[in-house]
mmCIF file of C-alpha atoms in Angstrom:
data_model
loop_
_atom_site.group_PDB
_atom_site.id
_atom_site.type_symbol
_atom_site.label_atom_id
_atom_site.label_comp_id
_atom_site.label_asym_id
_atom_site.label_seq_id
_atom_site.Cartn_x
_atom_site.Cartn_y
_atom_site.Cartn_z
ATOM 1 C CA UNK A 1449 28.692 -32.459 -46.756
ATOM 2 C CA UNK A 1450 26.317 -30.017 -45.050
ATOM 3 C CA UNK A 1451 26.354 -30.220 -41.277
ATOM 4 C CA UNK A 1452 23.085 -30.918 -39.484
ATOM 5 C CA UNK A 1453 22.322 -27.924 -37.259
ATOM 6 C CA UNK A 1454 21.132 -28.948 -33.804
ATOM 7 C CA UNK A 1455 19.706 -26.230 -31.549
ATOM 8 C CA UNK A 1456 19.665 -26.857 -27.774
ATOM 9 C CA UNK A 1457 17.216 -24.756 -25.761
ATOM 10 C CA UNK A 1458 17.909 -24.290 -22.053
ATOM 11 C CA UNK A 1459 15.924 -22.190 -19.605
ATOM 12 C CA UNK A 1460 17.323 -23.020 -16.178
ATOM 13 C CA UNK A 1461 20.465 -24.064 -14.331
ATOM 14 C CA UNK A 1462 19.026 -27.539 -13.758
ATOM 15 C CA UNK A 1463 18.288 -28.067 -17.456
ATOM 16 C CA UNK A 1464 21.731 -26.884 -18.465
ATOM 17 C CA UNK A 1465 23.372 -29.173 -15.935
ATOM 18 C CA UNK A 1466 21.631 -32.184 -17.430
ATOM 19 C CA UNK A 1467 22.319 -31.077 -21.015
ATOM 20 C CA UNK A 1468 25.985 -30.161 -20.513
ATOM 21 C CA UNK A 1469 27.661 -33.340 -21.771
ATOM 22 C CA UNK A 1470 25.266 -33.749 -24.682
ATOM 23 C CA UNK A 1471 26.086 -30.180 -25.724
ATOM 24 C CA UNK A 1472 29.793 -31.019 -25.498
ATOM 25 C CA UNK A 1473 29.274 -34.125 -27.642
ATOM 26 C CA UNK A 1474 27.407 -32.111 -30.290
ATOM 27 C CA UNK A 1475 30.001 -29.334 -30.170
ATOM 28 C CA UNK A 1476 32.867 -31.659 -31.112
ATOM 29 C CA UNK A 1477 30.916 -33.814 -33.591
ATOM 30 C CA UNK A 1478 32.262 -33.248 -37.103
ATOM 31 C CA UNK A 1479 28.915 -33.643 -38.841
ATOM 32 C CA UNK A 1480 26.844 -31.507 -36.444
ATOM 33 C CA UNK A 1481 26.635 -27.773 -35.810
ATOM 34 C CA UNK A 1482 25.640 -26.751 -32.278
ATOM 35 C CA UNK A 1483 23.283 -23.833 -31.778
ATOM 36 C CA UNK A 1484 22.188 -22.642 -28.318
ATOM 37 C CA UNK A 1485 19.194 -20.617 -27.215
ATOM 38 C CA UNK A 1486 19.291 -19.423 -23.603
ATOM 39 C CA UNK A 1487 16.066 -18.247 -22.011
ATOM 40 C CA UNK A 1488 14.149 -17.991 -18.749
ATOM 41 C CA UNK A 1489 16.205 -17.897 -15.574
ATOM 42 C CA UNK A 1490 19.499 -17.947 -17.490
ATOM 43 C CA UNK A 1491 19.110 -14.294 -18.447
ATOM 44 C CA UNK A 1492 17.552 -13.039 -15.228
ATOM 45 C CA UNK A 1493 19.748 -11.149 -12.705
ATOM 46 C CA UNK A 1494 17.432 -12.356 -9.936
ATOM 47 C CA UNK A 1495 18.311 -15.967 -10.707
ATOM 48 C CA UNK A 1496 22.023 -15.398 -11.163
ATOM 49 C CA UNK A 1497 22.408 -14.561 -14.890
ATOM 50 C CA UNK A 1498 23.535 -18.137 -15.379
ATOM 51 C CA UNK A 1499 23.998 -17.657 -19.122
ATOM 52 C CA UNK A 1500 27.476 -16.508 -18.095
ATOM 53 C CA UNK A 1501 28.259 -20.010 -16.863
ATOM 54 C CA UNK A 1502 27.289 -21.407 -20.268
ATOM 55 C CA UNK A 1503 29.728 -19.015 -21.930
ATOM 56 C CA UNK A 1504 32.454 -19.717 -19.359
ATOM 57 C CA UNK A 1505 32.109 -23.413 -20.190
ATOM 58 C CA UNK A 1506 33.150 -22.667 -23.765
ATOM 59 C CA UNK A 1507 29.781 -22.494 -25.498
ATOM 60 C CA UNK A 1508 28.535 -19.766 -27.815
ATOM 61 C CA UNK A 1509 24.967 -18.642 -27.148
ATOM 62 C CA UNK A 1510 23.368 -17.927 -30.525
ATOM 63 C CA UNK A 1511 20.163 -16.346 -29.216
ATOM 64 C CA UNK A 1512 18.818 -15.113 -25.886
ATOM 65 C CA UNK A 1513 15.046 -15.116 -25.513
ATOM 66 C CA UNK A 1514 13.946 -12.867 -22.668
ATOM 67 C CA UNK A 1515 10.550 -13.847 -21.338
ATOM 68 C CA UNK A 1516 10.404 -13.696 -17.528
ATOM 69 C CA UNK A 1517 8.303 -10.951 -15.969
ATOM 70 C CA UNK A 1518 8.928 -9.672 -12.443
ATOM 71 C CA UNK A 1519 5.651 -11.281 -11.370
ATOM 72 C CA UNK A 1520 5.503 -14.978 -10.481
ATOM 73 C CA UNK A 1521 1.709 -15.033 -10.156
ATOM 74 C CA UNK A 1522 -0.384 -17.306 -12.365
ATOM 75 C CA UNK A 1523 -1.117 -14.346 -14.636
ATOM 76 C CA UNK A 1524 2.563 -13.360 -14.692
ATOM 77 C CA UNK A 1525 3.719 -16.863 -15.650
ATOM 78 C CA UNK A 1526 1.073 -17.071 -18.393
ATOM 79 C CA UNK A 1527 2.176 -13.722 -19.821
ATOM 80 C CA UNK A 1528 5.806 -14.905 -19.690
ATOM 81 C CA UNK A 1529 4.823 -17.912 -21.797
ATOM 82 C CA UNK A 1530 3.275 -15.547 -24.337
ATOM 83 C CA UNK A 1531 6.429 -13.437 -24.496
ATOM 84 C CA UNK A 1532 8.443 -16.617 -24.912
ATOM 85 C CA UNK A 1533 6.323 -17.737 -27.844
ATOM 86 C CA UNK A 1534 6.987 -14.432 -29.607
ATOM 87 C CA UNK A 1535 10.722 -14.557 -28.871
ATOM 88 C CA UNK A 1536 11.164 -18.168 -29.958
ATOM 89 C CA UNK A 1537 9.278 -17.522 -33.197
ATOM 90 C CA UNK A 1538 11.953 -14.977 -34.154
ATOM 91 C CA UNK A 1539 14.871 -17.061 -32.849
ATOM 92 C CA UNK A 1540 13.863 -20.212 -34.720
ATOM 93 C CA UNK A 1541 13.150 -18.275 -37.905
ATOM 94 C CA UNK A 1542 16.599 -16.683 -37.690
ATOM 95 C CA UNK A 1543 18.605 -19.806 -36.832
ATOM 96 C CA UNK A 1544 16.617 -22.275 -38.973
ATOM 97 C CA UNK A 1545 17.900 -25.384 -37.147
ATOM 98 C CA UNK A 1546 17.423 -28.870 -38.562
ATOM 99 C CA UNK A 1547 16.539 -30.181 -35.110
ATOM 100 C CA UNK A 1548 15.717 -28.638 -31.744
ATOM 101 C CA UNK A 1549 16.633 -30.436 -28.506
ATOM 102 C CA UNK A 1550 14.721 -29.699 -25.309
ATOM 103 C CA UNK A 1551 14.637 -31.300 -21.892
ATOM 104 C CA UNK A 1552 11.887 -31.755 -19.380
ATOM 105 C CA UNK A 1553 8.788 -29.906 -18.489
ATOM 106 C CA UNK A 1554 9.124 -26.199 -17.804
ATOM 107 C CA UNK A 1555 6.849 -23.485 -19.177
ATOM 108 C CA UNK A 1556 9.768 -21.841 -21.024
ATOM 109 C CA UNK A 1557 10.299 -25.066 -22.969
ATOM 110 C CA UNK A 1558 6.586 -25.313 -23.738
ATOM 111 C CA UNK A 1559 6.818 -21.912 -25.471
ATOM 112 C CA UNK A 1560 9.902 -22.992 -27.416
ATOM 113 C CA UNK A 1561 8.359 -26.224 -28.652
ATOM 114 C CA UNK A 1562 5.070 -24.538 -29.550
ATOM 115 C CA UNK A 1563 6.982 -22.117 -31.781
ATOM 116 C CA UNK A 1564 8.980 -24.991 -33.309
ATOM 117 C CA UNK A 1565 5.786 -26.896 -34.083
ATOM 118 C CA UNK A 1566 4.334 -23.970 -36.033
ATOM 119 C CA UNK A 1567 7.685 -23.501 -37.812
ATOM 120 C CA UNK A 1568 7.643 -27.187 -38.826
ATOM 121 C CA UNK A 1569 10.974 -27.764 -37.078
ATOM 122 C CA UNK A 1570 11.591 -31.278 -35.676
ATOM 123 C CA UNK A 1571 11.972 -31.552 -31.905
ATOM 124 C CA UNK A 1572 13.838 -34.128 -29.809
ATOM 125 C CA UNK A 1573 12.477 -34.283 -26.248
ATOM 126 C CA UNK A 1574 14.573 -35.615 -23.362
ATOM 127 C CA UNK A 1575 13.204 -36.985 -20.075
ATOM 128 C CA UNK A 1576 9.638 -37.338 -21.316
ATOM 129 C CA UNK A 1577 7.044 -39.739 -19.929
ATOM 130 C CA UNK A 1578 7.766 -38.852 -16.298
ATOM 131 C CA UNK A 1579 5.102 -38.027 -13.733
ATOM 132 C CA UNK A 1580 5.095 -35.111 -11.294
ATOM 133 C CA UNK A 1581 1.542 -34.986 -10.060
ATOM 134 C CA UNK A 1582 1.957 -31.948 -7.811
ATOM 135 C CA UNK A 1583 2.991 -29.394 -10.437
ATOM 136 C CA UNK A 1584 2.048 -27.946 -13.804
ATOM 137 C CA UNK A 1585 5.183 -29.666 -15.108
ATOM 138 C CA UNK A 1586 3.112 -32.846 -15.510
ATOM 139 C CA UNK A 1587 0.696 -31.655 -18.238
ATOM 140 C CA UNK A 1588 3.374 -29.439 -19.795
ATOM 141 C CA UNK A 1589 5.746 -32.405 -20.145
ATOM 142 C CA UNK A 1590 3.149 -34.580 -21.851
ATOM 143 C CA UNK A 1591 2.127 -31.687 -24.124
ATOM 144 C CA UNK A 1592 5.754 -31.279 -25.181
ATOM 145 C CA UNK A 1593 5.820 -35.010 -25.962
ATOM 146 C CA UNK A 1594 2.917 -34.613 -28.374
ATOM 147 C CA UNK A 1595 4.663 -31.724 -30.149
ATOM 148 C CA UNK A 1596 7.972 -33.623 -30.408
ATOM 149 C CA UNK A 1597 9.247 -36.148 -32.929
ATOM 150 C CA UNK A 1598 12.098 -38.006 -31.220
ATOM 151 C CA UNK A 1599 11.962 -39.064 -27.584
ATOM 152 C CA UNK A 1600 14.713 -40.035 -25.128
ATOM 153 C CA UNK A 1601 13.490 -41.350 -21.786
ATOM 154 C CA UNK A 1602 15.312 -42.148 -18.554
ATOM 155 C CA UNK A 1603 13.735 -45.549 -17.732
ATOM 156 C CA UNK A 1604 11.781 -48.194 -19.647
ATOM 157 C CA UNK A 1605 8.545 -47.418 -17.828
ATOM 158 C CA UNK A 1606 8.697 -43.845 -19.080
ATOM 159 C CA UNK A 1607 9.417 -45.074 -22.605
ATOM 160 C CA UNK A 1608 6.253 -47.147 -22.421
ATOM 161 C CA UNK A 1609 4.314 -44.131 -21.202
ATOM 162 C CA UNK A 1610 5.463 -42.018 -24.151
ATOM 163 C CA UNK A 1611 4.331 -44.805 -26.485
ATOM 164 C CA UNK A 1612 1.040 -44.904 -24.566
ATOM 165 C CA UNK A 1613 0.631 -41.237 -25.514
ATOM 166 C CA UNK A 1614 0.568 -42.357 -29.143
ATOM 167 C CA UNK A 1615 4.214 -41.955 -30.165
ATOM 168 C CA UNK A 1616 5.740 -44.452 -32.589
ATOM 169 C CA UNK A 1617 7.956 -46.990 -30.720
ATOM 170 C CA UNK A 1618 10.794 -46.646 -33.251
ATOM 171 C CA UNK A 1619 11.114 -42.978 -32.287
ATOM 172 C CA UNK A 1620 11.219 -43.550 -28.512
ATOM 173 C CA UNK A 1621 14.542 -44.522 -26.922
ATOM 174 C CA UNK A 1622 15.298 -45.405 -23.300
ATOM 175 C CA UNK A 1623 18.794 -44.008 -22.685
ATOM 176 C CA UNK A 1624 18.904 -43.521 -18.898
ATOM 177 C CA UNK A 1625 19.201 -40.335 -16.860
ATOM 178 C CA UNK A 1626 21.372 -37.565 -18.294
ATOM 179 C CA UNK A 1627 22.504 -36.278 -14.904
ATOM 180 C CA UNK A 1628 24.555 -39.392 -14.222
ATOM 181 C CA UNK A 1629 26.950 -38.412 -17.019
ATOM 182 C CA UNK A 1630 27.917 -35.369 -14.933
ATOM 183 C CA UNK A 1631 28.642 -37.555 -11.930
ATOM 184 C CA UNK A 1632 30.811 -39.892 -13.992
ATOM 185 C CA UNK A 1633 32.697 -37.283 -16.031
ATOM 186 C CA UNK A 1634 33.133 -34.186 -13.872
ATOM 187 C CA UNK A 1635 36.207 -34.010 -11.659
ATOM 188 C CA UNK A 1636 34.388 -33.243 -8.420
ATOM 189 C CA UNK A 1637 35.945 -30.987 -5.806
ATOM 190 C CA UNK A 1638 37.520 -32.209 -2.580
ATOM 191 C CA UNK A 1639 35.918 -31.114 0.663
ATOM 192 C CA UNK A 1640 38.566 -28.431 1.207
ATOM 193 C CA UNK A 1641 38.249 -27.076 -2.343
ATOM 194 C CA UNK A 1642 34.457 -27.071 -2.134
ATOM 195 C CA UNK A 1643 34.532 -25.118 1.114
ATOM 196 C CA UNK A 1644 36.776 -22.543 -0.544
ATOM 197 C CA UNK A 1645 34.584 -22.386 -3.640
ATOM 198 C CA UNK A 1646 31.373 -21.728 -1.717
ATOM 199 C CA UNK A 1647 33.015 -19.811 1.162
ATOM 200 C CA UNK A 1648 31.349 -22.043 3.745
ATOM 201 C CA UNK A 1649 32.761 -24.588 6.166
ATOM 202 C CA UNK A 1650 30.951 -27.888 6.379
ATOM 203 C CA UNK A 1651 30.284 -29.559 9.725
ATOM 204 C CA UNK A 1652 30.031 -33.024 11.188
ATOM 205 C CA UNK A 1653 26.473 -33.198 9.845
ATOM 206 C CA UNK A 1654 25.320 -31.468 6.657
ATOM 207 C CA UNK A 1655 22.156 -31.329 4.576
ATOM 208 C CA UNK A 1656 21.284 -29.654 1.291
ATOM 209 C CA UNK A 1657 17.798 -28.122 1.000
ATOM 210 C CA UNK A 1658 15.980 -27.339 -2.258
ATOM 211 C CA UNK A 1659 12.267 -26.631 -2.195
ATOM 212 C CA UNK A 1660 10.245 -25.533 -5.228
ATOM 213 C CA UNK A 1661 6.613 -24.368 -5.428
ATOM 214 C CA UNK A 1662 3.891 -26.994 -5.650
ATOM 215 C CA UNK A 1663 2.168 -25.296 -8.550
ATOM 216 C CA UNK A 1664 -1.023 -27.390 -8.751
ATOM 217 C CA UNK A 1665 -1.930 -26.663 -5.151
ATOM 218 C CA UNK A 1666 -3.549 -23.404 -4.043
ATOM 219 C CA UNK A 1667 -1.202 -21.155 -2.033
ATOM 220 C CA UNK A 1668 0.451 -23.994 -0.106
ATOM 221 C CA UNK A 1669 4.107 -23.290 -0.931
ATOM 222 C CA UNK A 1670 4.657 -20.811 1.905
ATOM 223 C CA UNK A 1671 3.024 -23.022 4.530
ATOM 224 C CA UNK A 1672 4.835 -26.177 3.399
ATOM 225 C CA UNK A 1673 8.220 -24.502 3.311
ATOM 226 C CA UNK A 1674 7.642 -23.017 6.757
ATOM 227 C CA UNK A 1675 6.985 -26.538 8.081
ATOM 228 C CA UNK A 1676 10.344 -27.579 6.627
ATOM 229 C CA UNK A 1677 12.109 -24.605 8.208
ATOM 230 C CA UNK A 1678 10.492 -25.358 11.555
ATOM 231 C CA UNK A 1679 11.815 -28.898 11.369
ATOM 232 C CA UNK A 1680 15.414 -28.170 10.375
ATOM 233 C CA UNK A 1681 15.590 -25.403 12.995
ATOM 234 C CA UNK A 1682 15.706 -28.119 15.639
ATOM 235 C CA UNK A 1683 18.680 -29.956 14.119
ATOM 236 C CA UNK A 1684 21.779 -29.932 16.295
ATOM 237 C CA UNK A 1685 25.328 -29.417 15.003
ATOM 238 C CA UNK A 1686 24.163 -29.416 11.386
ATOM 239 C CA UNK A 1687 25.268 -27.174 8.534
ATOM 240 C CA UNK A 1688 22.596 -26.393 5.942
ATOM 241 C CA UNK A 1689 23.075 -25.408 2.295
ATOM 242 C CA UNK A 1690 20.033 -23.919 0.530
ATOM 243 C CA UNK A 1691 19.665 -23.717 -3.228
ATOM 244 C CA UNK A 1692 16.860 -21.353 -4.087
ATOM 245 C CA UNK A 1693 13.591 -22.052 -5.858
ATOM 246 C CA UNK A 1694 13.029 -21.593 -9.574
ATOM 247 C CA UNK A 1695 10.818 -19.033 -11.312
ATOM 248 C CA UNK A 1696 7.547 -20.938 -10.925
ATOM 249 C CA UNK A 1697 4.472 -19.432 -9.319
ATOM 250 C CA UNK A 1698 5.305 -18.363 -5.723
ATOM 251 C CA UNK A 1699 9.022 -19.074 -6.183
ATOM 252 C CA UNK A 1700 9.891 -15.607 -4.925
ATOM 253 C CA UNK A 1701 8.005 -16.241 -1.680
ATOM 254 C CA UNK A 1702 10.202 -19.262 -0.956
ATOM 255 C CA UNK A 1703 13.379 -17.377 -1.852
ATOM 256 C CA UNK A 1704 12.448 -14.517 0.458
ATOM 257 C CA UNK A 1705 11.916 -17.016 3.271
ATOM 258 C CA UNK A 1706 15.321 -18.560 2.548
ATOM 259 C CA UNK A 1707 16.970 -15.141 2.750
ATOM 260 C CA UNK A 1708 15.248 -14.342 6.044
ATOM 261 C CA UNK A 1709 16.219 -17.706 7.528
ATOM 262 C CA UNK A 1710 19.860 -17.641 6.496
ATOM 263 C CA UNK A 1711 20.225 -14.077 7.803
ATOM 264 C CA UNK A 1712 19.316 -15.359 11.276
ATOM 265 C CA UNK A 1713 21.183 -18.687 11.299
ATOM 266 C CA UNK A 1714 24.973 -18.763 11.040
ATOM 267 C CA UNK A 1715 24.986 -22.478 10.247
ATOM 268 C CA UNK A 1716 23.400 -21.844 6.835
ATOM 269 C CA UNK A 1717 24.212 -20.480 3.394
ATOM 270 C CA UNK A 1718 22.017 -19.928 0.324
ATOM 271 C CA UNK A 1719 22.667 -19.815 -3.417
ATOM 272 C CA UNK A 1720 20.554 -18.645 -6.329
ATOM 273 C CA UNK A 1721 22.732 -21.017 -8.335
ATOM 274 C CA UNK A 1722 25.558 -23.169 -6.963
ATOM 275 C CA UNK A 1723 26.701 -24.237 -10.378
ATOM 276 C CA UNK A 1724 26.769 -27.870 -11.442
ATOM 277 C CA UNK A 1725 30.290 -28.602 -10.222
ATOM 278 C CA UNK A 1726 29.745 -27.152 -6.744
ATOM 279 C CA UNK A 1727 26.330 -28.741 -6.407
ATOM 280 C CA UNK A 1728 27.437 -32.252 -7.310
ATOM 281 C CA UNK A 1729 30.618 -31.870 -5.271
ATOM 282 C CA UNK A 1730 28.486 -30.956 -2.256
ATOM 283 C CA UNK A 1731 26.496 -34.170 -2.634
ATOM 284 C CA UNK A 1732 29.660 -36.072 -1.738
ATOM 285 C CA UNK A 1733 29.710 -34.508 1.719
ATOM 286 C CA UNK A 1734 26.080 -33.981 2.782
ATOM 287 C CA UNK A 1735 24.004 -36.586 4.611
ATOM 288 C CA UNK A 1736 20.822 -35.941 2.654
ATOM 289 C CA UNK A 1737 19.065 -33.805 0.078
ATOM 290 C CA UNK A 1738 15.862 -32.400 1.567
ATOM 291 C CA UNK A 1739 12.958 -30.772 -0.276
ATOM 292 C CA UNK A 1740 11.157 -31.622 -3.494
ATOM 293 C CA UNK A 1741 13.709 -31.217 -6.286
ATOM 294 C CA UNK A 1742 13.957 -33.798 -9.062
ATOM 295 C CA UNK A 1743 17.711 -33.931 -8.397
ATOM 296 C CA UNK A 1744 16.980 -35.747 -5.150
ATOM 297 C CA UNK A 1745 15.532 -38.563 -7.237
ATOM 298 C CA UNK A 1746 17.602 -38.511 -10.413
ATOM 299 C CA UNK A 1747 21.154 -37.930 -9.195
ATOM 300 C CA UNK A 1748 21.352 -38.122 -5.405
ATOM 301 C CA UNK A 1749 21.002 -41.937 -5.179
ATOM 302 C CA UNK A 1750 24.257 -42.298 -7.118
ATOM 303 C CA UNK A 1751 26.071 -40.689 -4.165
ATOM 304 C CA UNK A 1752 24.767 -43.307 -1.702
ATOM 305 C CA UNK A 1753 23.026 -40.707 0.450
ATOM 306 C CA UNK A 1754 19.409 -40.253 1.445
ATOM 307 C CA UNK A 1755 16.733 -38.033 -0.049
ATOM 308 C CA UNK A 1756 13.740 -36.642 1.828
ATOM 309 C CA UNK A 1757 11.081 -35.947 -0.800
ATOM 310 C CA UNK A 1758 8.430 -33.679 0.715
ATOM 311 C CA UNK A 1759 4.864 -33.439 -0.533
ATOM 312 C CA UNK A 1760 3.400 -34.153 -3.957
ATOM 313 C CA UNK A 1761 5.610 -32.204 -6.380
ATOM 314 C CA UNK A 1762 7.494 -35.363 -7.418
ATOM 315 C CA UNK A 1763 4.604 -37.759 -6.784
ATOM 316 C CA UNK A 1764 4.511 -40.424 -9.479
ATOM 317 C CA UNK A 1765 8.224 -40.478 -10.281
ATOM 318 C CA UNK A 1766 10.209 -43.691 -9.922
ATOM 319 C CA UNK A 1767 12.230 -43.491 -6.703
ATOM 320 C CA UNK A 1768 15.228 -45.378 -5.366
ATOM 321 C CA UNK A 1769 15.144 -47.095 -1.967
ATOM 322 C CA UNK A 1770 17.226 -44.197 -0.630
ATOM 323 C CA UNK A 1771 14.292 -41.798 -1.104
ATOM 324 C CA UNK A 1772 12.002 -41.171 1.869
ATOM 325 C CA UNK A 1773 8.677 -39.657 0.835
ATOM 326 C CA UNK A 1774 6.879 -37.705 3.528
ATOM 327 C CA UNK A 1775 3.946 -35.375 4.046
ATOM 328 C CA UNK A 1776 4.690 -31.623 4.108
ATOM 329 C CA UNK A 1777 4.285 -31.118 7.840
ATOM 330 C CA UNK A 1778 6.809 -30.758 10.641
ATOM 331 C CA UNK A 1779 6.027 -34.063 12.350
ATOM 332 C CA UNK A 1780 6.579 -36.125 9.205
ATOM 333 C CA UNK A 1781 9.690 -34.180 8.226
ATOM 334 C CA UNK A 1782 11.079 -34.661 11.759
ATOM 335 C CA UNK A 1783 10.538 -38.408 11.460
ATOM 336 C CA UNK A 1784 12.160 -38.510 8.017
ATOM 337 C CA UNK A 1785 15.252 -36.693 9.297
ATOM 338 C CA UNK A 1786 15.551 -39.154 12.175
ATOM 339 C CA UNK A 1787 15.263 -42.041 9.734
ATOM 340 C CA UNK A 1788 18.064 -40.614 7.559
ATOM 341 C CA UNK A 1789 20.522 -40.992 10.439
ATOM 342 C CA UNK A 1790 19.286 -44.400 11.603
ATOM 343 C CA UNK A 1791 21.656 -47.353 11.321
ATOM 344 C CA UNK A 1792 19.107 -49.431 9.380
ATOM 345 C CA UNK A 1793 18.569 -46.739 6.739
ATOM 346 C CA UNK A 1794 22.296 -46.148 6.347
ATOM 347 C CA UNK A 1795 22.698 -49.839 5.509
ATOM 348 C CA UNK A 1796 20.018 -49.486 2.828
ATOM 349 C CA UNK A 1797 21.746 -46.432 1.353
ATOM 350 C CA UNK A 1798 25.101 -48.216 1.071
ATOM 351 C CA UNK A 1799 23.611 -50.778 -1.324
ATOM 352 C CA UNK A 1800 21.134 -48.608 -3.211
ATOM 353 C CA UNK A 1801 20.995 -48.689 -7.018
ATOM 354 C CA UNK A 1802 20.011 -45.626 -9.002
ATOM 355 C CA UNK A 1803 16.981 -46.628 -11.150
ATOM 356 C CA UNK A 1804 18.043 -44.047 -13.737
ATOM 357 C CA UNK A 1805 21.075 -46.069 -14.788
ATOM 358 C CA UNK A 1806 24.853 -45.810 -14.725
ATOM 359 C CA UNK A 1807 25.458 -43.097 -17.344
ATOM 360 C CA UNK A 1808 26.212 -42.896 -21.049
ATOM 361 C CA UNK A 1809 22.962 -41.255 -22.138
ATOM 362 C CA UNK A 1810 24.631 -38.307 -23.902
ATOM 363 C CA UNK A 1811 26.651 -40.497 -26.269
ATOM 364 C CA UNK A 1812 23.646 -42.683 -27.106
ATOM 365 C CA UNK A 1813 21.512 -39.626 -27.909
ATOM 366 C CA UNK A 1814 24.277 -38.147 -30.049
ATOM 367 C CA UNK A 1815 24.630 -41.326 -32.112
ATOM 368 C CA UNK A 1816 20.889 -41.407 -32.770
ATOM 369 C CA UNK A 1817 20.384 -37.747 -33.705
ATOM 370 C CA UNK A 1818 23.401 -37.841 -36.053
ATOM 371 C CA UNK A 1819 21.952 -40.577 -38.218
ATOM 372 C CA UNK A 1820 18.184 -40.431 -37.774
ATOM 373 C CA UNK A 1821 16.399 -39.551 -41.023
ATOM 374 C CA UNK A 1822 14.528 -36.299 -40.415
ATOM 375 C CA UNK A 1823 12.816 -36.300 -43.809
ATOM 376 C CA UNK A 1824 9.036 -36.432 -43.479
ATOM 377 C CA UNK A 1825 9.300 -36.623 -39.684
ATOM 378 C CA UNK A 1826 6.932 -33.727 -39.031
ATOM 379 C CA UNK A 1827 3.753 -35.590 -39.954
ATOM 380 C CA UNK A 1828 3.025 -38.046 -37.153
ATOM 381 C CA UNK A 1829 0.714 -41.040 -37.083
ATOM 382 C CA UNK A 1830 -0.859 -41.818 -33.726
ATOM 383 C CA UNK A 1831 0.290 -45.204 -32.448
ATOM 384 C CA UNK A 1832 -2.613 -47.196 -31.009
ATOM 385 C CA UNK A 1833 -1.872 -49.812 -28.352
#
């Protein structure tokens, strides 16, 4: 029997972290052949050459699609998308997968799926239907949905939204958040082992900061991040771990500010990429995740700690009761940090439930893609409500 070839495309450390267990499931499945295309930040020295982590985890990368330019301006990002489209056209033609799996909403993935659409290659899209009103991820995600053929969402509301976009209900599956599989399956590090791994001693109080550009707002990233820095500068006896911004427009501005700040503050450390194990292990020992990363919404609630979600980047996403949304100014961030440590909020956090489920998404997805009939799946009929 011929194995079904399944090609996973990953363009960032965050995507890979969410896809890890699904890739493992495909790798060991007898009737599937795993192919991997690494692109974007994975093959950029500036962002840590994280393709090496993929290989260290026991995966073979079949193709690398280089597409990132040194510029993170609007023009630079657009040109990167064009380079990606050219690279993915060759990669898909060479590998000829039966199915491509992509996750999320980044511009690298948009290029990959556009090439797959022209090549008449079926696409399975994970984490569709979500809303992030402050970034270009929002329209990119929904565009990827319309170019995809199977859909795996993280909550029922998002499943309904994908159907609202005209996708057939029998091709849309609510499986829960993929990141929770990592929390359940990885053997997380102890505090001592984590401190050794990241060469940084934690304190009595600790926070983890990740702030990405707000790409649908004009030149606000620098000002918003400075407001955050001004706020955390006043924290007493607190250790701060920064994970740097991604390759979106103005991401380099934020990363430069992180470097300048950590150079002047001995209570801080910064990483281009912590790696999934170190990152999730750190969530066991920090008091809050601060910034505007999706991880603060998708995974952090499972650790029974608070999230301070700043600004509009994640506006529209379903949020647990442990998430404090605040405006991107010092006063509101100050108030949110005070709330994190309040007795009342700590009681809320103890009993919080992650709206993205309890895990198991990878196995459910695997079972569906193994058996789903891909014949005649390319032609789609719009589903009217």
